[in-house]
Tab-separated table of C-alpha atoms in Angstrom:
chain	number	residue	atom	x	y	z
F	66	MET	CA	27.169	-95.242	73.324
F	67	ASP	CA	29.857	-96.595	71.014
F	68	GLY	CA	30.080	-93.327	69.044
F	69	ARG	CA	30.426	-91.443	72.279
F	70	LYS	CA	33.193	-93.692	73.503
F	71	ARG	CA	35.199	-93.258	70.325
F	72	GLU	CA	34.824	-89.496	70.604
F	73	ILE	CA	36.140	-89.638	74.170
F	74	ARG	CA	39.065	-91.809	73.233
F	75	SER	CA	40.183	-89.519	70.402
F	76	ASP	CA	40.176	-86.625	72.862
F	77	GLY	CA	43.759	-87.186	74.043
F	78	ASN	CA	42.256	-88.678	77.219
F	79	GLY	CA	41.096	-85.302	78.525
F	80	ASN	CA	38.678	-87.239	80.676
F	81	ALA	CA	41.256	-89.431	82.431
F	82	ASP	CA	41.198	-87.411	85.655
F	83	ILE	CA	37.385	-87.448	85.650
F	84	LEU	CA	37.477	-91.228	85.535
F	85	GLU	CA	39.992	-91.395	88.420
F	86	ALA	CA	37.861	-89.099	90.590
F	87	ALA	CA	34.651	-90.930	89.693
F	88	ALA	CA	36.174	-94.346	90.420
F	89	ALA	CA	37.294	-93.129	93.871
F	90	CYS	CA	33.848	-91.646	94.647
F	91	PHE	CA	31.935	-94.728	93.491
F	92	MET	CA	34.279	-96.988	95.434
F	93	GLU	CA	33.968	-95.039	98.680
F	94	GLN	CA	30.301	-94.091	98.601
F	95	GLY	CA	28.700	-96.518	96.185
F	96	PHE	CA	26.807	-95.665	93.011
F	97	SER	CA	23.546	-94.487	94.585
F	98	ALA	CA	25.111	-92.173	97.193
F	99	THR	CA	27.505	-90.548	94.670
F	100	SER	CA	26.472	-87.380	92.815
F	101	ILE	CA	28.108	-85.617	89.864
F	102	ASP	CA	28.691	-82.817	92.411
F	103	ASP	CA	30.802	-85.172	94.541
F	104	VAL	CA	32.935	-86.101	91.535
F	105	ALA	CA	33.382	-82.427	90.563
F	106	ARG	CA	34.333	-81.528	94.141
F	107	ARG	CA	36.959	-84.296	94.341
F	108	LEU	CA	38.299	-83.193	90.968
F	109	GLY	CA	38.332	-79.512	91.894
F	110	ALA	CA	36.436	-78.807	88.682
F	111	THR	CA	32.985	-77.636	87.650
F	112	LYS	CA	30.079	-79.957	86.922
F	113	GLY	CA	30.123	-78.463	83.412
F	114	ARG	CA	33.502	-80.065	82.730
F	115	ILE	CA	32.047	-83.490	83.587
F	116	TYR	CA	28.866	-82.898	81.571
F	117	HIS	CA	31.067	-82.048	78.590
F	118	TYR	CA	32.020	-85.747	78.517
F	119	TYR	CA	29.148	-87.542	80.238
F	120	SER	CA	25.413	-86.965	79.962
F	121	SER	CA	24.570	-88.705	83.246
F	122	LYS	CA	25.967	-90.413	86.316
F	123	THR	CA	25.051	-93.778	84.760
F	124	ASP	CA	27.123	-92.864	81.682
F	125	LEU	CA	30.079	-92.010	83.893
F	126	PHE	CA	29.653	-95.230	85.919
F	127	PHE	CA	29.687	-97.206	82.679
F	128	ASP	CA	32.869	-95.504	81.474
F	129	VAL	CA	34.648	-96.312	84.758
F	130	HIS	CA	33.721	-99.942	84.112
F	131	ARG	CA	34.863	-99.780	80.507
F	132	GLU	CA	38.195	-98.314	81.550
F	133	GLY	CA	38.633	-100.899	84.349
F	134	MET	CA	37.798	-103.789	82.032
F	135	ASP	CA	40.069	-102.353	79.273
F	136	ARG	CA	42.977	-102.391	81.701
F	137	LEU	CA	42.236	-105.982	82.715
F	138	PHE	CA	41.951	-107.103	79.073
F	139	THR	CA	45.256	-105.394	78.192
F	140	ALA	CA	47.142	-107.050	81.058
F	141	VAL	CA	45.674	-110.514	80.538
F	142	GLU	CA	45.937	-110.569	76.742
F	143	ALA	CA	49.643	-109.744	77.041
F	144	ALA	CA	50.095	-112.690	79.436
F	145	ALA	CA	48.066	-115.011	77.180
F	146	VAL	CA	50.335	-114.660	74.132
F	147	ALA	CA	53.560	-115.750	75.880
F	148	PRO	CA	54.694	-119.235	74.756
F	149	GLY	CA	54.284	-122.450	76.739
F	150	PRO	CA	51.654	-125.105	77.453
F	151	ALA	CA	48.143	-123.713	77.932
F	152	GLY	CA	48.054	-124.651	81.642
F	153	VAL	CA	51.192	-122.586	82.273
F	154	ARG	CA	49.814	-119.672	80.253
F	155	LEU	CA	46.569	-119.861	82.258
F	156	GLY	CA	48.622	-119.481	85.448
F	157	ARG	CA	50.292	-116.370	83.985
F	158	MET	CA	46.934	-114.947	82.911
F	159	LEU	CA	45.550	-115.397	86.435
F	160	GLU	CA	48.636	-113.719	87.901
F	161	ALA	CA	48.222	-110.841	85.435
F	162	HIS	CA	44.556	-110.569	86.429
F	163	ALA	CA	45.469	-110.469	90.123
F	164	LEU	CA	48.236	-107.918	89.600
F	165	ALA	CA	46.124	-105.645	87.359
F	166	SER	CA	43.255	-105.894	89.876
F	167	MET	CA	45.559	-104.671	92.648
F	168	GLU	CA	47.111	-101.904	90.537
F	169	ASN	CA	43.706	-100.621	89.473
F	170	HIS	CA	41.884	-101.426	92.683
F	171	THR	CA	39.602	-98.372	92.649
F	172	TYR	CA	38.337	-99.257	89.161
F	173	ILE	CA	37.995	-102.914	90.067
F	174	ALA	CA	36.031	-102.099	93.244
F	175	VAL	CA	33.559	-100.266	90.983
F	176	VAL	CA	33.427	-103.192	88.531
F	177	VAL	CA	32.657	-105.538	91.437
F	178	GLN	CA	29.985	-103.090	92.602
F	179	GLY	CA	28.431	-103.223	89.112
F	180	VAL	CA	28.399	-107.003	89.212
F	181	HIS	CA	26.484	-106.923	92.503
F	182	MET	CA	24.109	-104.184	91.290
F	183	HIS	CA	23.306	-106.393	88.317
F	184	ARG	CA	21.718	-108.849	90.740
F	185	MET	CA	19.372	-106.238	92.135
F	186	ALA	CA	15.992	-105.351	90.766
F	187	ALA	CA	15.968	-101.719	91.858
F	188	THR	CA	17.498	-100.221	88.713
F	189	THR	CA	16.204	-97.878	86.007
F	190	PRO	CA	16.063	-99.056	82.358
F	191	ALA	CA	19.173	-96.968	81.526
F	192	GLN	CA	21.074	-98.474	84.466
F	193	ARG	CA	19.908	-101.939	83.435
F	194	ARG	CA	21.278	-101.448	79.884
F	195	THR	CA	24.564	-100.258	81.325
F	196	LEU	CA	24.787	-103.189	83.729
F	197	ASP	CA	23.955	-105.620	80.900
F	198	ALA	CA	26.803	-104.131	78.847
F	199	VAL	CA	29.112	-104.510	81.854
F	200	MET	CA	28.111	-108.159	82.211
F	201	ASP	CA	28.847	-108.701	78.497
F	202	MET	CA	32.395	-107.443	79.023
F	203	ARG	CA	32.773	-109.747	82.028
F	204	ARG	CA	31.560	-112.742	80.017
F	205	ARG	CA	34.013	-112.026	77.170
F	206	TYR	CA	36.759	-111.673	79.759
F	207	GLU	CA	35.881	-114.947	81.488
F	208	GLY	CA	35.839	-116.601	78.040
F	209	LEU	CA	39.575	-115.829	77.585
F	210	PHE	CA	40.379	-117.853	80.703
F	211	ARG	CA	37.929	-120.661	80.019
F	212	ARG	CA	39.251	-121.235	76.492
F	213	MET	CA	42.829	-121.359	77.797
F	214	LEU	CA	41.810	-123.924	80.431
F	215	GLU	CA	40.066	-126.010	77.768
F	216	ALA	CA	43.214	-125.843	75.615
F	217	GLY	CA	45.176	-127.001	78.666
F	218	MET	CA	42.871	-129.968	79.115
F	219	GLU	CA	43.496	-130.867	75.473
F	220	ASP	CA	47.291	-130.562	75.573
F	221	GLY	CA	47.448	-132.284	78.999
F	222	SER	CA	48.734	-129.253	80.924
F	223	ALA	CA	45.546	-128.812	82.989
F	224	THR	CA	42.999	-131.111	84.703
F	225	VAL	CA	39.772	-130.017	86.354
F	226	SER	CA	36.397	-131.713	86.829
F	227	ASN	CA	34.341	-128.880	85.301
F	228	PRO	CA	36.161	-126.136	83.313
F	229	SER	CA	33.356	-123.603	83.488
F	230	VAL	CA	32.963	-123.933	87.277
F	231	ALA	CA	36.750	-124.078	87.801
F	232	ILE	CA	37.242	-120.768	85.968
F	233	LYS	CA	34.470	-119.062	87.927
F	234	ALA	CA	36.077	-120.360	91.144
F	235	ALA	CA	39.597	-119.291	90.084
F	236	LEU	CA	38.536	-115.796	89.034
F	237	GLY	CA	36.367	-115.589	92.178
F	238	ALA	CA	39.367	-116.277	94.419
F	239	ILE	CA	41.078	-113.271	92.807
F	240	ASN	CA	38.016	-111.017	92.486
F	241	TRP	CA	37.300	-111.504	96.175
F	242	MET	CA	40.603	-109.684	96.789
F	243	SER	CA	38.582	-106.495	96.228
F	244	VAL	CA	37.130	-107.225	99.693
F	245	TRP	CA	40.412	-107.716	101.569
F	246	TYR	CA	43.245	-106.161	99.537
F	247	ARG	CA	44.280	-102.558	100.230
F	248	PRO	CA	47.524	-101.036	98.947
F	249	LYS	CA	49.922	-100.710	101.905
F	250	GLU	CA	52.062	-97.646	102.564
F	251	GLY	CA	55.408	-98.229	100.824
F	252	GLU	CA	54.176	-101.331	99.005
F	253	THR	CA	56.225	-102.175	95.908
F	254	VAL	CA	55.283	-103.929	92.692
F	255	ASP	CA	57.289	-106.917	93.996
F	256	ASP	CA	55.044	-107.089	97.081
F	257	ARG	CA	51.984	-107.156	94.820
F	258	ARG	CA	53.617	-109.784	92.605
F	259	ALA	CA	54.302	-111.983	95.634
F	260	LEU	CA	50.659	-111.702	96.685
F	261	ALA	CA	49.458	-112.551	93.155
F	262	THR	CA	51.805	-115.553	93.092
F	263	SER	CA	50.524	-116.831	96.471
F	264	VAL	CA	46.888	-116.668	95.404
F	265	VAL	CA	47.543	-118.261	92.005
F	266	ARG	CA	49.746	-120.958	93.524
F	267	LEU	CA	46.688	-122.254	95.424
F	268	LEU	CA	44.729	-122.345	92.147
F	269	ARG	CA	47.555	-124.063	90.260
F	270	GLN	CA	48.568	-126.621	92.881
F	271	GLY	CA	45.815	-126.776	95.491
F	272	PHE	CA	46.483	-127.115	99.226
F	273	GLU	CA	46.877	-130.914	99.226
F	274	PRO	CA	50.530	-131.974	99.175
F	275	ARG	CA	51.771	-133.338	95.825
B	197	MET	CA	22.178	-105.766	121.361
B	198	ASP	CA	23.028	-109.074	123.041
B	199	GLY	CA	20.100	-108.780	125.461
B	200	ARG	CA	17.807	-108.046	122.550
B	201	LYS	CA	19.076	-111.028	120.569
B	202	ARG	CA	18.508	-113.404	123.502
B	203	GLU	CA	14.991	-112.075	123.865
B	204	ILE	CA	14.364	-112.753	120.161
B	205	ARG	CA	15.794	-116.230	120.325
B	206	SER	CA	13.688	-117.238	123.310
B	207	ASP	CA	10.608	-116.167	121.356
B	208	GLY	CA	10.138	-119.537	119.644
B	209	ASN	CA	11.539	-117.911	116.494
B	210	GLY	CA	8.448	-115.798	115.922
B	211	ASN	CA	10.674	-113.547	113.843
B	212	ALA	CA	11.860	-116.226	111.393
B	213	ASP	CA	9.506	-115.128	108.603
B	214	ILE	CA	10.528	-111.501	109.127
B	215	LEU	CA	14.158	-112.497	108.571
B	216	GLU	CA	13.267	-114.447	105.407
B	217	ALA	CA	11.363	-111.492	103.957
B	218	ALA	CA	14.050	-109.011	104.959
B	219	ALA	CA	16.834	-111.131	103.444
B	220	ALA	CA	14.938	-111.308	100.146
B	221	CYS	CA	14.296	-107.535	100.091
B	222	PHE	CA	17.898	-106.621	100.984
B	223	MET	CA	19.198	-109.072	98.370
B	224	GLU	CA	16.997	-107.748	95.583
B	225	GLN	CA	17.053	-104.029	96.324
B	226	GLY	CA	20.097	-103.485	98.478
B	227	PHE	CA	20.169	-102.027	101.976
B	228	SER	CA	19.687	-98.356	101.086
B	229	ALA	CA	16.734	-98.890	98.715
B	230	THR	CA	14.895	-101.201	101.148
B	231	SER	CA	12.382	-99.800	103.645
B	232	ILE	CA	10.640	-101.467	106.594
B	233	ASP	CA	7.478	-100.933	104.492
B	234	ASP	CA	8.923	-103.140	101.729
B	235	VAL	CA	9.639	-105.907	104.217
B	236	ALA	CA	6.136	-105.648	105.731
B	237	ARG	CA	4.554	-105.740	102.253
B	238	ARG	CA	6.490	-108.847	101.244
B	239	LEU	CA	5.541	-110.450	104.531
B	240	GLY	CA	1.893	-109.450	104.251
B	241	ALA	CA	2.121	-108.025	107.758
B	242	THR	CA	2.035	-104.648	109.448
B	243	LYS	CA	5.084	-102.529	110.159
B	244	GLY	CA	4.082	-102.850	113.813
B	245	ARG	CA	4.861	-106.558	113.756
B	246	ILE	CA	8.401	-105.819	112.536
B	247	TYR	CA	8.929	-102.994	115.028
B	248	HIS	CA	7.921	-105.412	117.800
B	249	TYR	CA	11.238	-107.213	117.097
B	250	TYR	CA	13.483	-104.585	115.520
B	251	SER	CA	13.927	-100.949	116.390
B	252	SER	CA	15.382	-99.951	113.005
B	253	LYS	CA	16.271	-101.153	109.511
B	254	THR	CA	19.913	-101.334	110.609
B	255	ASP	CA	18.898	-103.645	113.485
B	256	LEU	CA	17.026	-105.882	111.050
B	257	PHE	CA	19.954	-105.882	108.592
B	258	PHE	CA	22.253	-106.939	111.413
B	259	ASP	CA	19.956	-109.790	112.455
B	260	VAL	CA	19.832	-111.107	108.867
B	261	HIS	CA	23.638	-111.194	109.009
B	262	ARG	CA	23.671	-112.877	112.398
B	263	GLU	CA	21.258	-115.538	111.178
B	264	GLY	CA	23.255	-116.073	107.928
B	265	MET	CA	26.546	-116.352	109.827
B	266	ASP	CA	24.947	-118.660	112.461
B	267	ARG	CA	23.910	-121.037	109.686
B	268	LEU	CA	27.410	-120.988	108.193
B	269	PHE	CA	29.044	-121.615	111.591
B	270	THR	CA	26.671	-124.526	112.309
B	271	ALA	CA	27.387	-126.218	108.968
B	272	VAL	CA	31.155	-125.705	109.081
B	273	GLU	CA	31.643	-126.632	112.741
B	274	ALA	CA	29.849	-129.948	112.095
B	275	ALA	CA	32.232	-130.633	109.177
B	276	ALA	CA	35.279	-129.645	111.265
B	277	VAL	CA	34.770	-132.258	113.999
B	278	ALA	CA	34.730	-135.290	111.649
B	279	PRO	CA	37.915	-137.391	112.018
B	280	GLY	CA	40.843	-137.403	109.560
B	281	PRO	CA	43.976	-135.392	108.793
B	282	ALA	CA	43.481	-131.628	109.023
B	283	GLY	CA	43.908	-131.134	105.235
B	284	VAL	CA	41.033	-133.538	104.566
B	285	ARG	CA	38.883	-131.882	107.214
B	286	LEU	CA	39.638	-128.494	105.678
B	287	GLY	CA	38.310	-129.806	102.351
B	288	ARG	CA	35.095	-130.920	104.066
B	289	MET	CA	34.747	-127.561	105.825
B	290	LEU	CA	35.085	-125.734	102.496
B	291	GLU	CA	32.470	-128.033	100.936
B	292	ALA	CA	30.156	-127.389	103.896
B	293	HIS	CA	30.718	-123.645	103.467
B	294	ALA	CA	29.884	-123.863	99.750
B	295	LEU	CA	26.792	-126.003	100.323
B	296	ALA	CA	25.478	-123.829	103.183
B	297	SER	CA	26.122	-120.716	101.069
B	298	MET	CA	23.970	-122.150	98.269
B	299	GLU	CA	21.207	-123.340	100.579
B	300	ASN	CA	21.021	-119.958	102.308
B	301	HIS	CA	21.835	-117.853	99.274
B	302	THR	CA	19.503	-114.954	100.145
B	303	TYR	CA	21.140	-114.564	103.566
B	304	ILE	CA	24.597	-114.939	102.093
B	305	ALA	CA	23.908	-112.325	99.406
B	306	VAL	CA	23.112	-109.918	102.260
B	307	VAL	CA	26.260	-110.921	104.166
B	308	VAL	CA	28.314	-110.211	101.028
B	309	GLN	CA	26.515	-106.883	100.679
B	310	GLY	CA	27.502	-106.036	104.264
B	311	VAL	CA	31.126	-106.881	103.524
B	312	HIS	CA	31.100	-104.452	100.586
B	313	MET	CA	29.260	-101.754	102.555
B	314	HIS	CA	31.973	-102.025	105.197
B	315	ARG	CA	34.415	-100.653	102.626
B	316	MET	CA	32.338	-97.558	102.030
B	317	ALA	CA	32.566	-94.352	103.963
B	318	ALA	CA	28.936	-93.282	103.533
B	319	THR	CA	27.536	-94.916	106.662
B	320	THR	CA	25.986	-93.611	109.888
B	321	PRO	CA	27.631	-94.395	113.262
B	322	ALA	CA	24.927	-97.024	114.009
B	323	GLN	CA	25.491	-98.678	110.621
B	324	ARG	CA	29.242	-98.560	111.201
B	325	ARG	CA	28.899	-100.374	114.562
B	326	THR	CA	26.701	-102.984	112.905
B	327	LEU	CA	29.134	-103.479	110.030
B	328	ASP	CA	32.047	-103.750	112.480
B	329	ALA	CA	30.163	-106.477	114.365
B	330	VAL	CA	29.528	-108.250	111.038
B	331	MET	CA	33.222	-108.076	110.198
B	332	ASP	CA	34.047	-109.564	113.622
B	333	MET	CA	31.845	-112.575	112.861
B	334	ARG	CA	33.556	-112.953	109.476
B	335	ARG	CA	36.990	-112.843	111.103
B	336	ARG	CA	36.066	-115.517	113.646
B	337	TYR	CA	34.678	-117.615	110.824
B	338	GLU	CA	37.815	-117.231	108.684
B	339	GLY	CA	39.861	-118.183	111.756
B	340	LEU	CA	38.221	-121.651	111.861
B	341	PHE	CA	39.536	-122.356	108.362
B	342	ARG	CA	42.947	-120.799	108.876
B	343	ARG	CA	43.638	-122.789	112.038
B	344	MET	CA	42.646	-126.025	110.271
B	345	LEU	CA	45.000	-125.188	107.399
B	346	GLU	CA	47.808	-124.465	109.869
B	347	ALA	CA	47.112	-127.825	111.579
B	348	GLY	CA	47.305	-129.447	108.124
B	349	MET	CA	50.688	-127.850	107.510
B	350	GLU	CA	51.885	-129.294	110.830
B	351	ASP	CA	50.574	-132.836	110.273
B	352	GLY	CA	51.726	-132.812	106.613
B	353	SER	CA	48.245	-132.980	105.082
B	354	ALA	CA	48.359	-129.475	103.563
B	355	THR	CA	50.988	-127.305	101.835
B	356	VAL	CA	50.577	-123.660	100.842
B	357	SER	CA	53.006	-120.774	100.537
B	358	ASN	CA	51.028	-118.388	102.766
B	359	PRO	CA	48.199	-119.818	104.954
B	360	SER	CA	46.493	-116.516	105.589
B	361	VAL	CA	46.404	-115.565	101.884
B	362	ALA	CA	45.495	-119.123	100.841
B	363	ILE	CA	42.437	-119.141	103.137
B	364	LYS	CA	41.277	-115.748	101.885
B	365	ALA	CA	41.664	-117.034	98.308
B	366	ALA	CA	39.870	-120.333	99.047
B	367	LEU	CA	36.950	-118.670	100.821
B	368	GLY	CA	36.877	-116.013	98.088
B	369	ALA	CA	36.467	-118.652	95.375
B	370	ILE	CA	33.359	-119.860	97.237
B	371	ASN	CA	32.041	-116.470	98.343
B	372	TRP	CA	32.195	-115.257	94.745
B	373	MET	CA	29.512	-117.885	94.028
B	374	SER	CA	27.075	-115.305	95.378
B	375	VAL	CA	27.676	-113.491	92.070
B	376	TRP	CA	27.054	-116.413	89.735
B	377	TYR	CA	25.111	-119.106	91.602
B	378	ARG	CA	21.307	-119.130	91.425
B	379	PRO	CA	19.167	-122.104	92.488
B	380	LYS	CA	17.850	-123.796	89.349
B	381	GLU	CA	14.263	-125.012	88.933
B	382	GLY	CA	14.178	-128.631	90.090
B	383	GLU	CA	17.726	-128.510	91.505
B	384	THR	CA	18.405	-131.228	94.105
B	385	VAL	CA	20.767	-131.278	97.067
B	386	ASP	CA	22.942	-133.667	95.015
B	387	ASP	CA	23.266	-131.015	92.265
B	388	ARG	CA	24.417	-128.523	94.873
B	389	ARG	CA	26.807	-131.072	96.379
B	390	ALA	CA	28.317	-131.714	92.936
B	391	LEU	CA	28.862	-127.977	92.453
B	392	ALA	CA	30.440	-127.635	95.914
B	393	THR	CA	32.726	-130.601	95.144
B	394	SER	CA	33.830	-129.094	91.796
B	395	VAL	CA	34.751	-125.770	93.346
B	396	VAL	CA	36.557	-127.344	96.305
B	397	ARG	CA	38.361	-129.840	94.061
B	398	LEU	CA	40.132	-126.894	92.400
B	399	LEU	CA	41.166	-125.610	95.826
B	400	ARG	CA	42.336	-129.049	97.007
B	401	GLN	CA	44.181	-130.166	93.888
B	402	GLY	CA	44.690	-127.112	91.660
B	403	PHE	CA	44.336	-127.188	87.878
B	404	GLU	CA	47.861	-128.460	87.176
B	405	PRO	CA	47.959	-132.221	86.566
B	406	ARG	CA	49.359	-134.274	89.449
């Protein structure tokens, strides 16, 4: 699948609109109820155009995940390199995660769907391989945050009782936004930033008064 | 559906094992891939026994939700009435929510599934009514926490920038456990309590040192 991905990426992103249409279909209908026909119809293209890039629906589902996770990695890695104590950088990374999740909410809804499908037994071997690969990306992603928290505990800029559980809880608070967040008509990037700040403030400071 | 539910409840809970089996099937296979046959097979009973209580798979799915939400309400309402400042009681309610979610993780996995299905368009009118009723229960449940947080902001035992967003984030941190928590072989109630405390500690105190 790696060779295939490289081929797609060197293609001047001719498949970008396929990914957008697929993400929207998977989000609205779920993986099992979505057909390649549905994606083609939403795209106003032929199935042949999609099959030029993807050999199956599972392949396409995986590439939506890869694209969604790529966007999250890009946003969060940029936030991670800014200077400051690790605890402060962790706060910025979580805000970047929240903001990127809102700005790419169709992709992220599909990623969350993949995470839930991974729990279920009713998958084919090809789907299972794809879901395992998706979980690998998620683990690498979670590792970025956990290592920053551990660095914060070393330099004194963060304190938690259990870093691994705290990171799962912090990311969970943000990932759960895929259940309740919808872009509002006329919403600006500042509105999304304010929302990201509110969520991350709870994770940074807690609800107990200081 | 209310009349039907009362009838079921006055039945000495003769349907309890049906609910257990259905929750496990829905969790493992998802709603669409599960049939009444699957539930009967897992139960070692006839389909007739299930149809005695439920007229359709959607009916059964709803009752798994109702039972899961009932268990959450029971646990959290007990935690809410204990004395203390509202901020402290909110912490106990969140711990009760986390603990009850772990102890009823099959039911909660199905509740989470219903929340995600609610986002999707590919549902029948009967499913839509059921999912709307599920969302109503969730909203009432969230209201318990939000009102306690608001009371905490009044009595000075809680501080957040946006109570409504903070509660969604706090519950999200716990609800996301349905993705990563699995009961471990030999796990005790103290292990689960420790996990609940770790998650809620982040929400109470944040990761920034005090």
